[in-house]
PDB file of N, CA and C in Angstrom:
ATOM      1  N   UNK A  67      -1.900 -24.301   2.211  1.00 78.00           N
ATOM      2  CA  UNK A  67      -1.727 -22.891   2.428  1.00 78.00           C
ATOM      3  C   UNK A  67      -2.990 -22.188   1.939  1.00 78.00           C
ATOM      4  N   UNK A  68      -3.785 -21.728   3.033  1.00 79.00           N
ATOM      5  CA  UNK A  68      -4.812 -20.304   2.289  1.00 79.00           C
ATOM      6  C   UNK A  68      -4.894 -19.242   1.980  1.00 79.00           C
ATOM      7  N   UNK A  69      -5.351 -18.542   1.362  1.00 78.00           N
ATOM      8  CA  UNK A  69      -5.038 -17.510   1.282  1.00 78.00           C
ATOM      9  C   UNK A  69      -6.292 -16.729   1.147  1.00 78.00           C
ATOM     10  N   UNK A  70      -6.151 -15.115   1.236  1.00 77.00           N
ATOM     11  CA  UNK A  70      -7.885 -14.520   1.287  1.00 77.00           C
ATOM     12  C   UNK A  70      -7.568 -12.979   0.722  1.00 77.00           C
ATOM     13  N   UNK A  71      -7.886 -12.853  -0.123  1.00 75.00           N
ATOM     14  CA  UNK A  71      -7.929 -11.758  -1.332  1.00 75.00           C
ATOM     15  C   UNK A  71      -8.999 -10.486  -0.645  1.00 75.00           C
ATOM     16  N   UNK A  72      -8.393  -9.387  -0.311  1.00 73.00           N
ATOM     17  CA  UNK A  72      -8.917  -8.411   0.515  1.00 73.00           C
ATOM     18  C   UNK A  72      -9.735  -7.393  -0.569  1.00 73.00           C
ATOM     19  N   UNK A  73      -8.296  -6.512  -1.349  1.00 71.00           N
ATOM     20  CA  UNK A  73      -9.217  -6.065  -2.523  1.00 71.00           C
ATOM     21  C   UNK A  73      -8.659  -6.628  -4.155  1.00 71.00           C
ATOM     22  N   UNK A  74      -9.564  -6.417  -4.797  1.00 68.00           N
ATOM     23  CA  UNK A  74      -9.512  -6.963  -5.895  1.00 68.00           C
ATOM     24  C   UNK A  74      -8.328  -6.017  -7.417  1.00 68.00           C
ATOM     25  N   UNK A  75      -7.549  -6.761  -7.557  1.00 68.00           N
ATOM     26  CA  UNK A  75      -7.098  -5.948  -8.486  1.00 68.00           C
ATOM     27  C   UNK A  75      -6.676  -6.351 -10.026  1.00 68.00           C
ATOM     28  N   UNK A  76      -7.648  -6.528 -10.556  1.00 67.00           N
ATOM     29  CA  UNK A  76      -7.505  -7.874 -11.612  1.00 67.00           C
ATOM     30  C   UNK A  76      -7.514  -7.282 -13.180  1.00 67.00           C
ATOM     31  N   UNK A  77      -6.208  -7.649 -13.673  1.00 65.00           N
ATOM     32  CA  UNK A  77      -6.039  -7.071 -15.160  1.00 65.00           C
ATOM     33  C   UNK A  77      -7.016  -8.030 -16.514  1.00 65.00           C
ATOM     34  N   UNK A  78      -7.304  -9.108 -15.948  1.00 66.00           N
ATOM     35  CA  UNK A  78      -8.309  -9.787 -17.222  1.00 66.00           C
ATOM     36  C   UNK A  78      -9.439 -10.307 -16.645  1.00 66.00           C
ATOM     37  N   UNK A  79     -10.788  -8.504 -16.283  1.00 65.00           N
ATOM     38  CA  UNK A  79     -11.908  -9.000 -15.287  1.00 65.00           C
ATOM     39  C   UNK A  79     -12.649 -10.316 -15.988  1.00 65.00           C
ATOM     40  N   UNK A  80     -13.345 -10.611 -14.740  1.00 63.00           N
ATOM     41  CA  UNK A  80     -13.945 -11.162 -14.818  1.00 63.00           C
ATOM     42  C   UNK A  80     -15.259 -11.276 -15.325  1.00 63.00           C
ATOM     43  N   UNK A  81     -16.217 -12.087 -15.984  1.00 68.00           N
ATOM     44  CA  UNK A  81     -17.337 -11.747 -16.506  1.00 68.00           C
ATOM     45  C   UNK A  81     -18.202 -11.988 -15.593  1.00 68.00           C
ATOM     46  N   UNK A  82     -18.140 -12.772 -14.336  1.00 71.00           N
ATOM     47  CA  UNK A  82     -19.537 -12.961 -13.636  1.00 71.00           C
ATOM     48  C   UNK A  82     -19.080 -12.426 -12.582  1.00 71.00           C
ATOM     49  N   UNK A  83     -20.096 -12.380 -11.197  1.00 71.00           N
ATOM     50  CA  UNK A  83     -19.342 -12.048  -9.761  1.00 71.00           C
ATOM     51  C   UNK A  83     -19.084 -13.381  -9.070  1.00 71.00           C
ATOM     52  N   UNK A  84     -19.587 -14.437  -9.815  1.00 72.00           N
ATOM     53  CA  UNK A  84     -18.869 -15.658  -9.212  1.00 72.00           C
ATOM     54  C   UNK A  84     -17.512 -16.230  -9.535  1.00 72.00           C
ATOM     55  N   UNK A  85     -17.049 -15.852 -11.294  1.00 69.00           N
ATOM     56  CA  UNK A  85     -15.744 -15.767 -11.265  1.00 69.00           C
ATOM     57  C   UNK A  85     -15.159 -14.919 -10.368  1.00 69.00           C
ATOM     58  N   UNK A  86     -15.347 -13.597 -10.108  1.00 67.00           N
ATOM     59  CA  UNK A  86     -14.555 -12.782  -9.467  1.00 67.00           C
ATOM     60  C   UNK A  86     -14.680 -13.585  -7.574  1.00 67.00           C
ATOM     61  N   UNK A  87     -15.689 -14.163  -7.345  1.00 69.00           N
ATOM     62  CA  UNK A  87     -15.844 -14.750  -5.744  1.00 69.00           C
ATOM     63  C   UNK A  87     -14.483 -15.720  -6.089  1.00 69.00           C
ATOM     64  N   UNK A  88     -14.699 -16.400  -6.988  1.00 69.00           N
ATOM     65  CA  UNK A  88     -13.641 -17.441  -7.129  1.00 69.00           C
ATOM     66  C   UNK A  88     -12.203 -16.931  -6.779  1.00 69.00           C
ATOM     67  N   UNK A  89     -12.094 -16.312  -6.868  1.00 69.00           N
ATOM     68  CA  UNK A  89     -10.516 -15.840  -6.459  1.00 69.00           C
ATOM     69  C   UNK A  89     -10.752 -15.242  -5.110  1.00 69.00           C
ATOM     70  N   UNK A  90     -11.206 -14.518  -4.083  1.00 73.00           N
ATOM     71  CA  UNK A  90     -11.325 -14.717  -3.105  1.00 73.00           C
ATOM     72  C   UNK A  90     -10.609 -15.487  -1.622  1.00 73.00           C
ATOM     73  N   UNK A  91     -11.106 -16.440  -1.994  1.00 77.00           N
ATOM     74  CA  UNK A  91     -10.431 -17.378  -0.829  1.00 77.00           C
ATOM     75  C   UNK A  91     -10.139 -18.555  -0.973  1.00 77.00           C
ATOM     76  N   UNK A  92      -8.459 -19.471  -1.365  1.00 79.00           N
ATOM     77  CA  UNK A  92      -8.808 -20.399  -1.993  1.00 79.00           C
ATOM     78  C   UNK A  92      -7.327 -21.000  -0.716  1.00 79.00           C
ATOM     79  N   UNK A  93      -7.197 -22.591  -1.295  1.00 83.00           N
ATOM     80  CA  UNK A  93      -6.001 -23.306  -0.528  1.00 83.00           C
ATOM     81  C   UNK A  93      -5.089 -23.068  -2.041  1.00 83.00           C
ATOM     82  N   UNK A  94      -4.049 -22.957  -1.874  1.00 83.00           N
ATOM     83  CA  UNK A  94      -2.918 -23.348  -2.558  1.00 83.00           C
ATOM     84  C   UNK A  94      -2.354 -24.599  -2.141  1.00 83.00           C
ATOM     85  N   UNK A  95      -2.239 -25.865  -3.174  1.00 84.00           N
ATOM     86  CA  UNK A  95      -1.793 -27.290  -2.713  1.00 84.00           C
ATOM     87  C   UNK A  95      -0.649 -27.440  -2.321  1.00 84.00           C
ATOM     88  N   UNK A  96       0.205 -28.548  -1.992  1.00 83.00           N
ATOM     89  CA  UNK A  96       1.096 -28.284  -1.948  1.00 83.00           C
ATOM     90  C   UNK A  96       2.516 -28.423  -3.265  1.00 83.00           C
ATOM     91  N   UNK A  97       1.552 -28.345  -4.623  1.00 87.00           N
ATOM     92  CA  UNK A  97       2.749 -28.584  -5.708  1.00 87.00           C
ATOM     93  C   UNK A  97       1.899 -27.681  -6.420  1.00 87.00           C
ATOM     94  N   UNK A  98       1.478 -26.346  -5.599  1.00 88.00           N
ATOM     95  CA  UNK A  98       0.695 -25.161  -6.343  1.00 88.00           C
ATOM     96  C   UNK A  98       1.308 -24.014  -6.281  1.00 88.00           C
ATOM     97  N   UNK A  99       1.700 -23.013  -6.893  1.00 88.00           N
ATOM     98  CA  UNK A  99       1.976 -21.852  -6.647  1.00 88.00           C
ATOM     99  C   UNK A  99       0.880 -20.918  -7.213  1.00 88.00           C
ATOM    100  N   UNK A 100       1.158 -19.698  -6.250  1.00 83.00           N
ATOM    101  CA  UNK A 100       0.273 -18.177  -6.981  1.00 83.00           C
ATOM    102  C   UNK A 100       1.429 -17.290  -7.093  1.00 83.00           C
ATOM    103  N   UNK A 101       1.220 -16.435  -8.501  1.00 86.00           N
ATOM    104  CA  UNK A 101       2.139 -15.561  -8.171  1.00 86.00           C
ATOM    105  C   UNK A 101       1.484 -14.094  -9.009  1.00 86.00           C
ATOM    106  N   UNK A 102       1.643 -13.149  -7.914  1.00 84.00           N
ATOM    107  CA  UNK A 102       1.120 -11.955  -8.068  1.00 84.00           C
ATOM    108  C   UNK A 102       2.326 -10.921  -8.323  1.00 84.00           C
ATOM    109  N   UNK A 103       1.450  -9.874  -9.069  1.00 87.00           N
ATOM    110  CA  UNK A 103       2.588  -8.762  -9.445  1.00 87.00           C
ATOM    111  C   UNK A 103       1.466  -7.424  -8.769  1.00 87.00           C
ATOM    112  N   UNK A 104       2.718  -6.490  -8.512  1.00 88.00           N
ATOM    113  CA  UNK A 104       2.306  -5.646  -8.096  1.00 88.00           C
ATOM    114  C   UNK A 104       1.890  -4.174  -8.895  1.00 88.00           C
ATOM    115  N   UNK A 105       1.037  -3.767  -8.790  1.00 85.00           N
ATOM    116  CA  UNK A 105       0.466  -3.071 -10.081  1.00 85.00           C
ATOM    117  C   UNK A 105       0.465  -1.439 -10.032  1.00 85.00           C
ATOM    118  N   UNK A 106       0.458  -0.836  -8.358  1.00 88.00           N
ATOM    119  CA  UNK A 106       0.525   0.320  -7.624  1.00 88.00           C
ATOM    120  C   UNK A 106       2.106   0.763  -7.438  1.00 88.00           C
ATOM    121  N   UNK A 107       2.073   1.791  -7.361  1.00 93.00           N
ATOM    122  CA  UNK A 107       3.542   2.687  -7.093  1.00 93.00           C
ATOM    123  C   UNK A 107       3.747   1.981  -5.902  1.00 93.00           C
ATOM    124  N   UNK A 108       3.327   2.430  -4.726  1.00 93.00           N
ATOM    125  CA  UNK A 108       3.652   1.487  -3.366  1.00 93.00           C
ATOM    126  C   UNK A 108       2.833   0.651  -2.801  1.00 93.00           C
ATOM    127  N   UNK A 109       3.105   0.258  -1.884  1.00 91.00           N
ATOM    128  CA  UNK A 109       2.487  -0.720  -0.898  1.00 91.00           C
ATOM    129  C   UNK A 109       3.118  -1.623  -0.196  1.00 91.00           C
ATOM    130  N   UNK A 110       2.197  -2.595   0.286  1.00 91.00           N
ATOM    131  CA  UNK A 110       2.719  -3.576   1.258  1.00 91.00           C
ATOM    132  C   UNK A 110       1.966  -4.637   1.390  1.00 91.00           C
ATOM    133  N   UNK A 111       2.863  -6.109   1.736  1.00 87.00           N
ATOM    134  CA  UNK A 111       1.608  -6.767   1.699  1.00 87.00           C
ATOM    135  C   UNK A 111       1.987  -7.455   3.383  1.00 87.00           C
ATOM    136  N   UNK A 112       0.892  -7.857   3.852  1.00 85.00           N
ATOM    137  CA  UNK A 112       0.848  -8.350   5.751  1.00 85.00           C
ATOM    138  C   UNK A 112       0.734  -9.706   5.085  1.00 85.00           C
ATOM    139  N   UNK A 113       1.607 -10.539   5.831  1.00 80.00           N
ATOM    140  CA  UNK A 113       2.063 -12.194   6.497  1.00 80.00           C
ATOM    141  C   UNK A 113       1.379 -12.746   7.528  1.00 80.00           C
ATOM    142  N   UNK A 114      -0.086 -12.520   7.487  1.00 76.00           N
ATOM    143  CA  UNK A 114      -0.294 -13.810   8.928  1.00 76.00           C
ATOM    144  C   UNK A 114      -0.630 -12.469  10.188  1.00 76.00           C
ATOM    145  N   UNK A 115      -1.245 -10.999   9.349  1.00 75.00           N
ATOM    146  CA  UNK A 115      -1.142 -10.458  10.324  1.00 75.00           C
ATOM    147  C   UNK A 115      -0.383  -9.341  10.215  1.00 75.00           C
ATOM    148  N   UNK A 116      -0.681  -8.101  10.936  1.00 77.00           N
ATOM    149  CA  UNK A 116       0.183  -6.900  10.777  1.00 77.00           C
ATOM    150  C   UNK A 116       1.567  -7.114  11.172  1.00 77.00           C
ATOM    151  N   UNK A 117       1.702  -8.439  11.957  1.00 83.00           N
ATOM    152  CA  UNK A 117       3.248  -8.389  12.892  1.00 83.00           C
ATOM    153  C   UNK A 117       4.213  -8.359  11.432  1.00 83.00           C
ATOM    154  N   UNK A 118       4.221  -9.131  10.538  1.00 89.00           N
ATOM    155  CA  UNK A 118       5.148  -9.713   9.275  1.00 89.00           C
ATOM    156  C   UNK A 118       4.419  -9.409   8.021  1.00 89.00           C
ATOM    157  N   UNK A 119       5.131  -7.880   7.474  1.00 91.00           N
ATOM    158  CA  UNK A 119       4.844  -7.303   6.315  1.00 91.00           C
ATOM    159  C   UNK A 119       6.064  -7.245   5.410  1.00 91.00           C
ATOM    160  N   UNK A 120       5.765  -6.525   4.587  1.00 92.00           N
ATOM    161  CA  UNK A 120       6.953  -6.504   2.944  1.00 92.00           C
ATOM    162  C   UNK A 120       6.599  -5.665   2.093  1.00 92.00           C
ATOM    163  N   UNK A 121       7.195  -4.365   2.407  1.00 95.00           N
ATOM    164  CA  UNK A 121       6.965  -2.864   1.251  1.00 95.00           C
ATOM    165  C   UNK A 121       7.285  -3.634  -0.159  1.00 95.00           C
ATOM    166  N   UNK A 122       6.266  -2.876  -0.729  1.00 95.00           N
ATOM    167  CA  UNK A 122       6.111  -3.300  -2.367  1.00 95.00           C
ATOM    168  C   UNK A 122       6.783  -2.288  -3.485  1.00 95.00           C
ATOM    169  N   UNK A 123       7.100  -2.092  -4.754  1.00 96.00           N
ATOM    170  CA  UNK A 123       6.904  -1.027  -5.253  1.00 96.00           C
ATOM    171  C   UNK A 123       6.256  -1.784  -6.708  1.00 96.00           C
ATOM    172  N   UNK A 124       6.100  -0.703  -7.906  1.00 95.00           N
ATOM    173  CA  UNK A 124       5.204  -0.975  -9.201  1.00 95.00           C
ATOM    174  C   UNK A 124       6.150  -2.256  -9.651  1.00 95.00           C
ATOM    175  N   UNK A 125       5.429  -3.038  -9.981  1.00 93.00           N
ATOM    176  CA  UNK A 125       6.287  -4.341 -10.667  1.00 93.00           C
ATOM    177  C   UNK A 125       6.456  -5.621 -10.218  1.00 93.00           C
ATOM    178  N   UNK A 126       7.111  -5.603  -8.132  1.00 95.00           N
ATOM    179  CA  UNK A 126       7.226  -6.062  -7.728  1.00 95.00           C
ATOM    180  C   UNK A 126       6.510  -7.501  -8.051  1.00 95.00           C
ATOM    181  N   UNK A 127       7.258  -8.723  -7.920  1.00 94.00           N
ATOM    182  CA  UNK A 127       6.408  -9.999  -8.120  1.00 94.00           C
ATOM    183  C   UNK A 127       6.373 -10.854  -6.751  1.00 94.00           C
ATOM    184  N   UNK A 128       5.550 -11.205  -6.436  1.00 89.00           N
ATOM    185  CA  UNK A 128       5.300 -12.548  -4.987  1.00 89.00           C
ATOM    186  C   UNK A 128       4.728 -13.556  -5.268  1.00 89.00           C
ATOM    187  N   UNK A 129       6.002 -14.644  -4.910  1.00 89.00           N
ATOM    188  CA  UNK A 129       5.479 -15.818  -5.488  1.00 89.00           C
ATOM    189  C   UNK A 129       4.841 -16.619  -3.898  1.00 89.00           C
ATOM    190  N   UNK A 130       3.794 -17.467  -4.023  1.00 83.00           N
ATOM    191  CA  UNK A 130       3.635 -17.950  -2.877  1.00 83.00           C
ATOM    192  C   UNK A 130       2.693 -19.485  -3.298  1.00 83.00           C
ATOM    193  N   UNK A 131       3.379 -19.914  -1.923  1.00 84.00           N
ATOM    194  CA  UNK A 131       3.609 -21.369  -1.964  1.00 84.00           C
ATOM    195  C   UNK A 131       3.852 -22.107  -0.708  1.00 84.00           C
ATOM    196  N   UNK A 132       3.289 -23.334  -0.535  1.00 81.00           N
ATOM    197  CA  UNK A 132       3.372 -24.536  -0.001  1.00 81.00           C
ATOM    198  C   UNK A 132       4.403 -24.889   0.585  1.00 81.00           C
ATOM    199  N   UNK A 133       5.644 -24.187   0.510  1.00 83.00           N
ATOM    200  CA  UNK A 133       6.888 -25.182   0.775  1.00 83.00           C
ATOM    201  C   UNK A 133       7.743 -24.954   2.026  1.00 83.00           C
ATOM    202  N   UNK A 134       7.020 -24.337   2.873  1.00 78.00           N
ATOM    203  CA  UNK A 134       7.537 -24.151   4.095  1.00 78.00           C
ATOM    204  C   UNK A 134       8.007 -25.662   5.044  1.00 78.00           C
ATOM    205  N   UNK A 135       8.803 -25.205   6.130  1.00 80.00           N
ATOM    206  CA  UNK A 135       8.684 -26.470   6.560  1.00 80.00           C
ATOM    207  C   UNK A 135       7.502 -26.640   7.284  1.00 80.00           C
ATOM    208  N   UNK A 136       7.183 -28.149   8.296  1.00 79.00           N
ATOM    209  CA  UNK A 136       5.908 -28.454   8.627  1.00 79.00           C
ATOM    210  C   UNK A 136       5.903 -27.503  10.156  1.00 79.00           C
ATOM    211  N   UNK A 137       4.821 -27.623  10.500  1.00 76.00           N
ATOM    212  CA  UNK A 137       4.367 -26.430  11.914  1.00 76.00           C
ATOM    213  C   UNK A 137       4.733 -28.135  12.886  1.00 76.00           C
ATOM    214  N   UNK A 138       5.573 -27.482  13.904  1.00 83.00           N
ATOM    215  CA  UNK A 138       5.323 -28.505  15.086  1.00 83.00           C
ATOM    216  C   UNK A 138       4.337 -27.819  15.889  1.00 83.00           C
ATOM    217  N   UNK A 139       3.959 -28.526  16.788  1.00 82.00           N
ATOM    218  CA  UNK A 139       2.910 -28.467  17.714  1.00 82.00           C
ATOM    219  C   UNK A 139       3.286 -28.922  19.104  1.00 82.00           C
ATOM    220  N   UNK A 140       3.459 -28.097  20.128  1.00 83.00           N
ATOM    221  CA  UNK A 140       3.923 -28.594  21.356  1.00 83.00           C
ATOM    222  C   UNK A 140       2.946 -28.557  22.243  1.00 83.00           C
ATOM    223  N   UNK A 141       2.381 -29.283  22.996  1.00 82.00           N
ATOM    224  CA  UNK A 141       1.335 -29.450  24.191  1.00 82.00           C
ATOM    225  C   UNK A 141       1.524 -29.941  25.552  1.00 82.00           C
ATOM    226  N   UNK A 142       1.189 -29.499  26.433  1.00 82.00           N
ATOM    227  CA  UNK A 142       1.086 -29.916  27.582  1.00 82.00           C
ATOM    228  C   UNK A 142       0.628 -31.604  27.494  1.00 82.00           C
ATOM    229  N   UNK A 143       1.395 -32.189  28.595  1.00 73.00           N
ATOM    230  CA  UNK A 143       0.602 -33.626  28.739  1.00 73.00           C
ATOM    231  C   UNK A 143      -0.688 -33.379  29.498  1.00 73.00           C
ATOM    232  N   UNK A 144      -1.386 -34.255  28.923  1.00 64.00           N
ATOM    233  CA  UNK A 144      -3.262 -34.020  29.806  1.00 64.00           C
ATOM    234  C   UNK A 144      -3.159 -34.563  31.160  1.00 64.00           C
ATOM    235  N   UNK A 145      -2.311 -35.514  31.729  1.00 60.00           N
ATOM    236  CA  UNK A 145      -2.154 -35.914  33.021  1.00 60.00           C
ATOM    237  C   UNK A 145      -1.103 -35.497  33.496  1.00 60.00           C
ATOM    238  N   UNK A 146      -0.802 -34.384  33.535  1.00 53.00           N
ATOM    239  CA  UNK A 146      -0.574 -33.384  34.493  1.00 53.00           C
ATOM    240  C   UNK A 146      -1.196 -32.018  35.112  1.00 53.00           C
TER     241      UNK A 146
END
């Protein structure tokens, strides 16, 4: 699972801008979790895209993780 950190909102900064790159854009494994709290009165956070979002309020926690089931993949046969 990847994930990609848009803006930064971090309660214990960082001392370099390469720690702070480090959080950025990373894989979560699959026996990894992240879990973020929400720090603003409102908001929202987007799923894969504006289609699949989730209003936030101050506090709110999101845990995220690996444990979906697996993606099938359906294809045309090539000899047809």
């Amino acid at each position: 699972l990847q994930y990609l950190i848009r803006e930064h909102m971090i309660e214990n900064h960082p001392s370099t801008k390469q720690e702070l790159a480090d959080f950025n854009n990373k894989i979560v494994g699959s026996e990894e979790q992240l879990t973020l709290r929400w720090n603003s009165q409102k908001g929202r956070i987007f799923i894969d895209g504006s289609h699949l979002s989730h209003n936030l309020e101050l506090g709110d926690e999101i845990l995220i993780n690996a444990k979906a089931p697996p993606l099938s993949l359906f294809t045309r046969d090539a000899a047809l």
